[in-house]
Tab-separated table of C-alpha atoms in Angstrom:
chain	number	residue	atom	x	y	z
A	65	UNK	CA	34.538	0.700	-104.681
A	66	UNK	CA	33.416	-2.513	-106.330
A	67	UNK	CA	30.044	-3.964	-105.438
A	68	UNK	CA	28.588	-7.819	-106.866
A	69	UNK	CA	24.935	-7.022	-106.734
A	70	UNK	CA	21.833	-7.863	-108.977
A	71	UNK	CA	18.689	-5.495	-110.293
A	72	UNK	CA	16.025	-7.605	-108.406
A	73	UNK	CA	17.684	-7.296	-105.179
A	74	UNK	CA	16.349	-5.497	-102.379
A	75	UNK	CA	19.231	-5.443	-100.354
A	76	UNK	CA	21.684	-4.128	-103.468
A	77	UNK	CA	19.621	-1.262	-104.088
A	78	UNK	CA	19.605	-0.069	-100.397
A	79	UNK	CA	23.644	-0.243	-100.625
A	80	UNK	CA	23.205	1.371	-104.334
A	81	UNK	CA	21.170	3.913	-103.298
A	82	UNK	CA	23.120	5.047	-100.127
A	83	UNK	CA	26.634	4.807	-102.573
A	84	UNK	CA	24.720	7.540	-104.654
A	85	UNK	CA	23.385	9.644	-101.977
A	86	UNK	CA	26.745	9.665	-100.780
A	87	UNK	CA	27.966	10.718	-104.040
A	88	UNK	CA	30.540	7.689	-103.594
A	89	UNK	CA	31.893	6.170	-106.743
A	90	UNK	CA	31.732	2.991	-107.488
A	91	UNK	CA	31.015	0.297	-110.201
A	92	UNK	CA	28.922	-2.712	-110.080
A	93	UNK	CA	29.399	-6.248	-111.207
A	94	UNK	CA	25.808	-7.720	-111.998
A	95	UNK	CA	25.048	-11.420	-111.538
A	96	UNK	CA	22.618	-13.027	-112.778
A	97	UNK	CA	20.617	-14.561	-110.370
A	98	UNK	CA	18.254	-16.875	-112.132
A	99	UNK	CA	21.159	-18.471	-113.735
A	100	UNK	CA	22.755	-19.057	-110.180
A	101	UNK	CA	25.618	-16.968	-110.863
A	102	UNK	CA	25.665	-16.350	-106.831
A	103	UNK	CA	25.885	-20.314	-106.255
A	104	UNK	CA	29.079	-20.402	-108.587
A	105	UNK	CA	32.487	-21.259	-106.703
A	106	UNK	CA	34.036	-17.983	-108.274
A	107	UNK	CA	31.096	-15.916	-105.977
A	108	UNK	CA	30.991	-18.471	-103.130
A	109	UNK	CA	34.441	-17.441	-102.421
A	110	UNK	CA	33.984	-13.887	-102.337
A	111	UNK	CA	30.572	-14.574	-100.385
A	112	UNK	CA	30.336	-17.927	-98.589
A	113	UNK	CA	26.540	-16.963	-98.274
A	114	UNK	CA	25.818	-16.726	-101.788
A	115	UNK	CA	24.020	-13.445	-101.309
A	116	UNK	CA	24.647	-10.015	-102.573
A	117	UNK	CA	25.320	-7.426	-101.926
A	118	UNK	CA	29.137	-7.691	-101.546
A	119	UNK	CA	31.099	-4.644	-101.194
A	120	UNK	CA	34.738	-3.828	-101.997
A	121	UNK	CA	36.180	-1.360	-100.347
A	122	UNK	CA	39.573	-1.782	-100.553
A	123	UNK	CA	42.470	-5.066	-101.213
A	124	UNK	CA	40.709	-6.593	-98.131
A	125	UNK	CA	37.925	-8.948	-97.917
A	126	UNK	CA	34.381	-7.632	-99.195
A	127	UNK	CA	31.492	-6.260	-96.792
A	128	UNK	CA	28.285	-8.005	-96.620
A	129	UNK	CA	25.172	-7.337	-94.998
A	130	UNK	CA	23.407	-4.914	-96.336
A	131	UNK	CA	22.756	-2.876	-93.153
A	132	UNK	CA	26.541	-3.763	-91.969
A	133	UNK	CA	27.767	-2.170	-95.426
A	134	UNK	CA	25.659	0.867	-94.829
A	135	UNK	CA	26.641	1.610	-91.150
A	136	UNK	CA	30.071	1.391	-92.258
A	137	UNK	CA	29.547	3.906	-95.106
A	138	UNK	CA	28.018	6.104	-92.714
A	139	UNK	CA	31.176	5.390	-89.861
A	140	UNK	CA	33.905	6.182	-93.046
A	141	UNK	CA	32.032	8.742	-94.850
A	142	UNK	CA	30.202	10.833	-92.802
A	143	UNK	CA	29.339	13.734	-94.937
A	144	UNK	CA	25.021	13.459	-96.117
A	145	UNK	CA	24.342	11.641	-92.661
A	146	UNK	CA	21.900	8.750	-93.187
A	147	UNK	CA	21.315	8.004	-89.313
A	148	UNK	CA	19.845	11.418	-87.611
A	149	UNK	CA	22.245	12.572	-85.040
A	150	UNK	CA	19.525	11.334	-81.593
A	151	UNK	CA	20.808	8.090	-80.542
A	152	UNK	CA	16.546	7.545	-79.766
A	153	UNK	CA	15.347	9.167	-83.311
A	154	UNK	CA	18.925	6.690	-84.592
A	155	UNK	CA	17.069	3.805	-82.765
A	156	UNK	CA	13.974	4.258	-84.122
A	157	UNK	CA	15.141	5.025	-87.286
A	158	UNK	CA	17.545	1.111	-87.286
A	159	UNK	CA	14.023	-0.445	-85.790
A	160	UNK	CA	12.416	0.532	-88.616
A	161	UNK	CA	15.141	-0.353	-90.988
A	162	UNK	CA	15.287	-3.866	-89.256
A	163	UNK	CA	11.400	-4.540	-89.411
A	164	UNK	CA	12.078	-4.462	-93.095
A	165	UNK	CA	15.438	-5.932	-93.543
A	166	UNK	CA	15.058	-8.579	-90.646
A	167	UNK	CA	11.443	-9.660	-90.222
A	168	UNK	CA	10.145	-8.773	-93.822
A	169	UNK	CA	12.694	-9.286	-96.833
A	170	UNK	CA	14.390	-12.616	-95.887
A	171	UNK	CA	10.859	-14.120	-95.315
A	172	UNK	CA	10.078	-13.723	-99.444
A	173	UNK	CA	13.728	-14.125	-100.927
A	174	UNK	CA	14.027	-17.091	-104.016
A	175	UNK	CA	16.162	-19.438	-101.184
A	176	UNK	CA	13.019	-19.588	-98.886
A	177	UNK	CA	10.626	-19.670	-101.473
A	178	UNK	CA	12.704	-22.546	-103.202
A	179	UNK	CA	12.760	-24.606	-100.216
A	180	UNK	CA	8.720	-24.318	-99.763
A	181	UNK	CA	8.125	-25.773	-102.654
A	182	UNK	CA	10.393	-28.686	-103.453
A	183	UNK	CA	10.071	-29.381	-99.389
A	184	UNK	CA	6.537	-28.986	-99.062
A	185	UNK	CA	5.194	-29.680	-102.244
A	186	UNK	CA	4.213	-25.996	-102.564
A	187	UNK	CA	2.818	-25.080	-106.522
A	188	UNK	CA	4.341	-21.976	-107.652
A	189	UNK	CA	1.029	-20.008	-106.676
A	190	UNK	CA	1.156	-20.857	-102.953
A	191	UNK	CA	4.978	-20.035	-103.330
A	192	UNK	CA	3.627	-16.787	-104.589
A	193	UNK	CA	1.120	-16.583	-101.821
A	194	UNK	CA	3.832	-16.728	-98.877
A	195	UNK	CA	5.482	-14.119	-100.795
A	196	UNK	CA	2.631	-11.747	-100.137
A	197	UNK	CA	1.914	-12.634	-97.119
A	198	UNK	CA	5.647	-11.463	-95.892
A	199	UNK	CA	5.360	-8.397	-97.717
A	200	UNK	CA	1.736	-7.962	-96.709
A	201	UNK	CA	2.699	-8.392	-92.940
A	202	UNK	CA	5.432	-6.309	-92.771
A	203	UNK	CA	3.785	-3.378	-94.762
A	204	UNK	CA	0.676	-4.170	-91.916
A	205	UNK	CA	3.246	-2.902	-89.382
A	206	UNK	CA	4.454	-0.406	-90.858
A	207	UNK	CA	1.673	1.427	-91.833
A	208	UNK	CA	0.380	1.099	-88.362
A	209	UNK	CA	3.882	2.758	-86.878
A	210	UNK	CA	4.029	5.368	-89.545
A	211	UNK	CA	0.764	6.740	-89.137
A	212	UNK	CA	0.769	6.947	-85.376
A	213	UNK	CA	4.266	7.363	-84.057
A	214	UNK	CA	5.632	11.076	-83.503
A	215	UNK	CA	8.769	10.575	-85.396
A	216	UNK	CA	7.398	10.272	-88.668
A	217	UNK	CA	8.144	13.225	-90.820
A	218	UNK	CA	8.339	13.764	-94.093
A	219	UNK	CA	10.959	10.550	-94.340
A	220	UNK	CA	9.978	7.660	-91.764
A	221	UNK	CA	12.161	9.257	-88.985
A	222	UNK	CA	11.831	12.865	-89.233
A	223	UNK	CA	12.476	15.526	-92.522
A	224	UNK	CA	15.939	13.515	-93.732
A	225	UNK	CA	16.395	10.556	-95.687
A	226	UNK	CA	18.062	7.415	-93.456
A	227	UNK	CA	18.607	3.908	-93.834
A	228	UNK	CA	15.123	2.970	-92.711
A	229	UNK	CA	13.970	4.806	-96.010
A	230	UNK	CA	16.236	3.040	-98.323
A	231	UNK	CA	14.924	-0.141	-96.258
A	232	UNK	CA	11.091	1.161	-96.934
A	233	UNK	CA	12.064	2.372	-100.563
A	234	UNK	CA	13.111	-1.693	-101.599
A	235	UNK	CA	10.105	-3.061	-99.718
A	236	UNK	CA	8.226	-0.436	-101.956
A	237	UNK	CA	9.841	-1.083	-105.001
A	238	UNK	CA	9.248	-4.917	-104.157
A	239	UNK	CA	5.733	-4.434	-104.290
A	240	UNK	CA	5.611	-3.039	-107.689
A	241	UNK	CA	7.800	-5.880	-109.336
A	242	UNK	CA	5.983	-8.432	-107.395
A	243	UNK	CA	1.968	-6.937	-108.035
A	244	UNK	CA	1.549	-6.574	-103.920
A	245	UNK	CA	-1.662	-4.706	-103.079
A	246	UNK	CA	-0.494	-1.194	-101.596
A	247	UNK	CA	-3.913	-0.020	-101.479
A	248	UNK	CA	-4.043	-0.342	-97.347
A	249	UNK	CA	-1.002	1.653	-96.695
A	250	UNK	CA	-0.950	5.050	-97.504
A	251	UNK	CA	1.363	6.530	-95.358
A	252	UNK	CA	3.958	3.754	-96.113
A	253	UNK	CA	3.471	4.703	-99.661
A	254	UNK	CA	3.740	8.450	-98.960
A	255	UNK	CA	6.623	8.115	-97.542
A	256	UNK	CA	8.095	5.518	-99.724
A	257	UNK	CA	7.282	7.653	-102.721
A	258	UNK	CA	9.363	10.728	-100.794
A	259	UNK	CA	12.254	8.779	-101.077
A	260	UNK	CA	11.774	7.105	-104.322
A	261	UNK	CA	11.676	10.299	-105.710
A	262	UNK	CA	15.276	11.591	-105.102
A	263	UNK	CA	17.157	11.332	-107.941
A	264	UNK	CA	20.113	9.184	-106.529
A	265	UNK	CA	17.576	6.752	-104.873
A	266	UNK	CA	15.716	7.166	-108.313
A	267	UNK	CA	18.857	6.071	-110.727
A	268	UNK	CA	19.534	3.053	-108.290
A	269	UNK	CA	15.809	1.854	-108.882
A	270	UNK	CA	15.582	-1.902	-109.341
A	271	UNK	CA	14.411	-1.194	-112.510
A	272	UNK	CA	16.695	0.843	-113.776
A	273	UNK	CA	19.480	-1.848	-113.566
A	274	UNK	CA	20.847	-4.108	-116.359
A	275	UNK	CA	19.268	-7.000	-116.524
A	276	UNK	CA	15.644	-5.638	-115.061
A	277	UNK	CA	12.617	-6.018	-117.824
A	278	UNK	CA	11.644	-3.771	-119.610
A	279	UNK	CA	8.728	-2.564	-117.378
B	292	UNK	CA	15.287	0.392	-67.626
B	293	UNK	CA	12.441	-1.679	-67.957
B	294	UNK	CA	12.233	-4.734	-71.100
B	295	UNK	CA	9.265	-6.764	-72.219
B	296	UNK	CA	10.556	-10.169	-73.292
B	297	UNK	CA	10.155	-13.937	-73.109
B	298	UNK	CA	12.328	-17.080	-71.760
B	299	UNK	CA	12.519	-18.247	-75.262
B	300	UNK	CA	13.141	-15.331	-77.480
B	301	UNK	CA	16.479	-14.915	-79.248
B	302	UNK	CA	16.093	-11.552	-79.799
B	303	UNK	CA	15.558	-10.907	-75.698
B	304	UNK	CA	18.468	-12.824	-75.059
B	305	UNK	CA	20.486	-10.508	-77.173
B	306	UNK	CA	19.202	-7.234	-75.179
B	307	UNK	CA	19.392	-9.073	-71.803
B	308	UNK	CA	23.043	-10.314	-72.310
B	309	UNK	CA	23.852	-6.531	-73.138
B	310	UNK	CA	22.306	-5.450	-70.661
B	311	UNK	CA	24.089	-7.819	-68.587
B	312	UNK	CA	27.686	-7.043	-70.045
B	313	UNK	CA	27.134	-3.109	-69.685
B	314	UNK	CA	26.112	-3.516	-66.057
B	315	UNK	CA	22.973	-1.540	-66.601
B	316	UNK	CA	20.588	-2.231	-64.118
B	317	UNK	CA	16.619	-3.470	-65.960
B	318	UNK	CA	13.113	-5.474	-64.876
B	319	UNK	CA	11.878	-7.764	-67.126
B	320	UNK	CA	8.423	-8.348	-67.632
B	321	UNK	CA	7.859	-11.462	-69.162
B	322	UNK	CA	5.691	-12.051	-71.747
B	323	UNK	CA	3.924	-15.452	-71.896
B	324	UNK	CA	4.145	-15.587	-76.143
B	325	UNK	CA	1.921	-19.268	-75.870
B	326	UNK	CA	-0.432	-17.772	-73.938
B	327	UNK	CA	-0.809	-15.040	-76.882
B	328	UNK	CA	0.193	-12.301	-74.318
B	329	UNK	CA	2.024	-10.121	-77.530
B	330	UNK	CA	-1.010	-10.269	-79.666
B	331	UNK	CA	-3.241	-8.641	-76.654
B	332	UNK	CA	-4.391	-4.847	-76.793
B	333	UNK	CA	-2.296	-4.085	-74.166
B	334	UNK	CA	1.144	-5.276	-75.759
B	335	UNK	CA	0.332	-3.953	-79.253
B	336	UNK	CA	-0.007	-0.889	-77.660
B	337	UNK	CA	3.545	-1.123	-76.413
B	338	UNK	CA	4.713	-2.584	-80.030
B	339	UNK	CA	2.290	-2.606	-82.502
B	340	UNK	CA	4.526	-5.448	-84.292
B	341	UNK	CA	3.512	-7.707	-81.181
B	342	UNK	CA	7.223	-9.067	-80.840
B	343	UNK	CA	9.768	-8.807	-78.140
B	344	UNK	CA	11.867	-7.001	-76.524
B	345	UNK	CA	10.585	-3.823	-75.915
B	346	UNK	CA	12.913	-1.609	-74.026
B	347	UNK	CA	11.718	1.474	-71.959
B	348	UNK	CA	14.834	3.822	-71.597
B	349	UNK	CA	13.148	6.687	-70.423
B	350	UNK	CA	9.582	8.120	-70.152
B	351	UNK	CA	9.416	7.767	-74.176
B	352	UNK	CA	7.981	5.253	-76.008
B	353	UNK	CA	9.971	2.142	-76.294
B	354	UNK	CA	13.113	1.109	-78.526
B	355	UNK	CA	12.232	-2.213	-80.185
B	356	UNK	CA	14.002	-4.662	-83.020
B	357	UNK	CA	17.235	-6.438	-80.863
B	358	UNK	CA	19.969	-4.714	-83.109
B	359	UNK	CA	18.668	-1.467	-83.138
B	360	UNK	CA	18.915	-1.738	-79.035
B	361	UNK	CA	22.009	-3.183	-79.154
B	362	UNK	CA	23.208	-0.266	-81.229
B	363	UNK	CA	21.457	1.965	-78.798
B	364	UNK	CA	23.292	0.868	-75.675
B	365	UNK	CA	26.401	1.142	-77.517
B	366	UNK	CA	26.110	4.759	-78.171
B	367	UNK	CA	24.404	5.729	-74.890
B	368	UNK	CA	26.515	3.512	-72.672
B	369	UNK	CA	29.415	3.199	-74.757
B	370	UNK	CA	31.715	1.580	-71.580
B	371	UNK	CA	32.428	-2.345	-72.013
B	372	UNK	CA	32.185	-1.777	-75.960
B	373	UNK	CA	30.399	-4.628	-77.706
B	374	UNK	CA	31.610	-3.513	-80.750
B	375	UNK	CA	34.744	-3.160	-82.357
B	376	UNK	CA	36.752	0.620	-82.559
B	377	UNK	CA	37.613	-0.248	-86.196
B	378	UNK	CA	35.055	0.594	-88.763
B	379	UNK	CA	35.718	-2.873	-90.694
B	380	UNK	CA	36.110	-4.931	-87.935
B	381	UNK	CA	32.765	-3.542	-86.915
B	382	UNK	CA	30.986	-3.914	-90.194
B	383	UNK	CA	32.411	-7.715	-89.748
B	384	UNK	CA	30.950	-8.161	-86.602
B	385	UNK	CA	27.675	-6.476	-87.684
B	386	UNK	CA	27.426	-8.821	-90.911
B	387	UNK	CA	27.554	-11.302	-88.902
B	388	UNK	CA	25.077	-10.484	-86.568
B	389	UNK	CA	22.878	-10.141	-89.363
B	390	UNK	CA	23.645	-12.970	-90.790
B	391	UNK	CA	21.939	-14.567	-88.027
B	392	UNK	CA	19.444	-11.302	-86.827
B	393	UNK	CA	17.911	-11.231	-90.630
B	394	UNK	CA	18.650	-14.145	-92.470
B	395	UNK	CA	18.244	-17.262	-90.043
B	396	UNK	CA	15.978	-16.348	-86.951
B	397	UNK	CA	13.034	-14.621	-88.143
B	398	UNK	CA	12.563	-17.676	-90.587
B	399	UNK	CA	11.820	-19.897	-87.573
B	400	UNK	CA	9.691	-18.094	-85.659
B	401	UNK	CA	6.394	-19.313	-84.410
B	402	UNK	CA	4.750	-16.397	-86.653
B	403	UNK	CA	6.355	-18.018	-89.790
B	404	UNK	CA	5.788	-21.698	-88.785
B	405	UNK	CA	2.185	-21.146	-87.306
B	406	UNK	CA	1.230	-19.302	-91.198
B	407	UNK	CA	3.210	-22.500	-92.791
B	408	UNK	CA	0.817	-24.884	-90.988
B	409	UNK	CA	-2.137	-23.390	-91.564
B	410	UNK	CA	-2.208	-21.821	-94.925
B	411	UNK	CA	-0.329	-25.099	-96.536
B	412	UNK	CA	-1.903	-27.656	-94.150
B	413	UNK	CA	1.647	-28.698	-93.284
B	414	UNK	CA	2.218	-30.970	-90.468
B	415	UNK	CA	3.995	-30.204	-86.996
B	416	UNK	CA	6.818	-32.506	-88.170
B	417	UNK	CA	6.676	-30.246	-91.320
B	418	UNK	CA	6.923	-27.053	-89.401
B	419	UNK	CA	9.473	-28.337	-87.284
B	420	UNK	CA	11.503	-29.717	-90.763
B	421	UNK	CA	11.569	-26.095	-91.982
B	422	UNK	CA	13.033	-24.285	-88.558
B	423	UNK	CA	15.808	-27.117	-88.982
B	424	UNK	CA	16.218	-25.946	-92.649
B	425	UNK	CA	16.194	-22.521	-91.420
B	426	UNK	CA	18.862	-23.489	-88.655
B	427	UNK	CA	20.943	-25.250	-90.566
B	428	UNK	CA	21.589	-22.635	-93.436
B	429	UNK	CA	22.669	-20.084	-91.257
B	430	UNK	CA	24.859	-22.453	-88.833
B	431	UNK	CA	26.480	-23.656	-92.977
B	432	UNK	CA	27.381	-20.109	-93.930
B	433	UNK	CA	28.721	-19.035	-90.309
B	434	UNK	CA	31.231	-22.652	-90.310
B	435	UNK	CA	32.653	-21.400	-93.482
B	436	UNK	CA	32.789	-18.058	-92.555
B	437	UNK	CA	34.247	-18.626	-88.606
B	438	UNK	CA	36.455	-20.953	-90.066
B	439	UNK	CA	38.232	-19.589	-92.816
B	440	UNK	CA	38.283	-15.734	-92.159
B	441	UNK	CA	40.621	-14.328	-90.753
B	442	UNK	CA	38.592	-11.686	-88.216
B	443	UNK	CA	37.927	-14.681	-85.980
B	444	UNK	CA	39.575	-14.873	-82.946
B	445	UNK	CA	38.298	-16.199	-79.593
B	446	UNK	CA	35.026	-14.567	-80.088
B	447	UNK	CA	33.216	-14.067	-83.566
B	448	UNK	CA	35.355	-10.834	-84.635
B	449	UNK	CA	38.566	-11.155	-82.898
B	450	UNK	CA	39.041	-11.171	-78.990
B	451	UNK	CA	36.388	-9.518	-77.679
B	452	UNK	CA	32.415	-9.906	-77.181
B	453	UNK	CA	30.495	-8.275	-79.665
B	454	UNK	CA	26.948	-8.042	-81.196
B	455	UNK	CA	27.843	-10.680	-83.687
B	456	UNK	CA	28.737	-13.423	-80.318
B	457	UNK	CA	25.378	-12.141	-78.583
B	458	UNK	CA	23.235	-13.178	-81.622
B	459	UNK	CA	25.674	-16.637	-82.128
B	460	UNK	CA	24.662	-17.281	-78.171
B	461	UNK	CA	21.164	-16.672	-78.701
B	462	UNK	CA	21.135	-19.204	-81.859
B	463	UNK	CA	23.320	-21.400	-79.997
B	464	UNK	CA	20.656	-21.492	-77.537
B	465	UNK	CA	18.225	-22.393	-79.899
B	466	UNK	CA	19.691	-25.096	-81.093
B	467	UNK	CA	19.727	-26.506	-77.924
B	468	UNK	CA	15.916	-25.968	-77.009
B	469	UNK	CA	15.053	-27.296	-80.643
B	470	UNK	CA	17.161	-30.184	-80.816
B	471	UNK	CA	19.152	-29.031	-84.122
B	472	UNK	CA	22.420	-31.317	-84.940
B	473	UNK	CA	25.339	-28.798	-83.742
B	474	UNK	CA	28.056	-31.518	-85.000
B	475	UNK	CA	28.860	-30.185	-88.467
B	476	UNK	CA	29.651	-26.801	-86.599
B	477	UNK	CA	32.526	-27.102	-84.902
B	478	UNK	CA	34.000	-23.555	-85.152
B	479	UNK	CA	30.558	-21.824	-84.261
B	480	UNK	CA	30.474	-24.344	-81.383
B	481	UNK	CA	33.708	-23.166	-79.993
B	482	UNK	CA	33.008	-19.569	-80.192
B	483	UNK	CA	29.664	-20.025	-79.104
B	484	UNK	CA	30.184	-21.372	-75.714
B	485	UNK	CA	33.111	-18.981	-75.052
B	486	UNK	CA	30.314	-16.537	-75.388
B	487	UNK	CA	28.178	-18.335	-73.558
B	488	UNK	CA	30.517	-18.787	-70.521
B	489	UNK	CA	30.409	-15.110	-70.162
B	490	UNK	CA	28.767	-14.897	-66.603
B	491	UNK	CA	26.757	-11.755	-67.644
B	492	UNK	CA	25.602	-13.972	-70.684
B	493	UNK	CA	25.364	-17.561	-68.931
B	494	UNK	CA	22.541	-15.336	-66.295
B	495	UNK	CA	20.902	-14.354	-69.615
B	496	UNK	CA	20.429	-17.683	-71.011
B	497	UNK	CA	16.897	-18.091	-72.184
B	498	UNK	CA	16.841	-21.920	-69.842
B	499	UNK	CA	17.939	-19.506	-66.856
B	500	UNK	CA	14.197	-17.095	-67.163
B	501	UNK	CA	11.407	-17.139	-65.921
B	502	UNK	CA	8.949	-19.585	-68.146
B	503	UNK	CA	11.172	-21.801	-69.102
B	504	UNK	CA	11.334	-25.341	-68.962
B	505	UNK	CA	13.327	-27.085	-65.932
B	506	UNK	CA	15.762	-28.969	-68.341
């Protein structure tokens, strides 16, 4: 497989991390997203949307979506589940997953963030500030479901890794690049750290990409 | 069954058209969101996120985020499929579902514009200017993408209702109830109302609940 993705990018290293845990192999084009390689016509026609990830899969069209590209790795290769087998511990485990990837990441991506300023006047700070206060209400949330719903195990749905942890581990890993305050949300971070800590969610670390800084 | 939702809420339009389409039988209880009735004790209680739906499907606790309902219904009531049988066909239709699920709604909601206002002194007009931004990025990419790939067919991904034509309704909707210029979108508009002419989805309609408006 051949994915377009970038190091920042929460939503590659969800699809990186489940490629690895999958022991799929693939290779990945990196774009560079502060020089708007992801606004130039070449991407635009592979992704209208100007987003990665984008996922090859075969001489069809690429997948996008990051959630839409892992369900269908988890439809075509089913081998290391990373949905549990309960449709209700499944639902809980895509709510989860979609608290982060739906009402949490899009909030603080550079598009938004863009708009807020030149739109609104915004200084780079209060830019910044909006930033935090996505990330800050979605970790609110979460910490709040974690620590009191029965389905948390040692993952956020029970004792094996699923998307909702790849979801938590690039909110996580967000915080770190970004300087969020984690100090409210222990279990989020226990649990974050759980699956931050296997090595094939560990080698597809935002930080660990080309084109990441240094530290 | 038994949901929480609201007249006005995408995401409850989603679940209730589902619903609808599957021919499962479900009380609403509906959640006055001006009134603040999702940020009282009682609600959190139900969903500590304080959003709707919330979908009791047994004596459990309840399934919450749209999708992961949607998805939910599919596997436990998998008759009248609202998804495809082909894994790529359904990772179409669930990209764009997201599309709209993750990267267009949850920028517009009152959450988002009521923190824009306040923290950045922003203006209603201002607030208003930013769900239209919001709006109009995701209407952009879907016009491009309805329009030029070839998965579309009388409904988003090929002839059949699917996730990806509940969450075009419930933006379609919106658009509607917010006043958002629908004539640069002439594809979405098409497949839109073909979804929205669905009986089961035309008694969904957020203008058809309890709450809402008279015109």
């Amino acid at each position: 497989m051949k994915m377009y993705g970038n190091w920042r990018s929460a939503a590659s290293f969800r699809v990186r991390a489940a490629l690895n845990l999958k022991g799929i192999a693939y290779e990945e084009v990196f774009l560079d997203l502060d020089a708007g390689d992801h606004r130039k016509p070449e991407f635009l026609a592979i992704n209208p949307q100007g987003a990665v990830p984008a996922l090859f899969v075969d001489d069809g069209p690429p997948l996008t979506q990051s959630l839409a590209i892992l369900d269908y790795l988890e439809e075509t290769h089913p081998e290391t589940p990373l949905l549990p087998a309960d449709p209700r511990d499944r639902a809980r485990a895509r709510s989860l997953a979609q608290l982060i990837a739906c009402d949490t990441h899009p909030l603080y991506t550079p598009r938004v963030r863009k708009h807020l300023m030149k739109a609104y006047d915004l200084s780079k700070e209060q830019g910044l500030e909006f930033l935090h206060f996505a990330f800050a209400s979605g970790l609110e949330t979460l910490e709040k479901r974690l620590s009191t719903e029965a389905g948390t195990g040692r993952f956020t749905q029970g004792d094996a890794v699923s998307h909702a942890d790849l979801c938590l581990a690039s909110l996580w890993a967000g915080t770190g690049i970004f300087g969020v305050d984690t100090a409210p949300y222990p279990t989020v971070k226990r649990v974050a750290e759980a699956c931050l800590a296997l090595d094939a969610v560990a080698r597809a670390h935002p930080l660990k990409q080309p084109g990441a800084p240094a530290s």
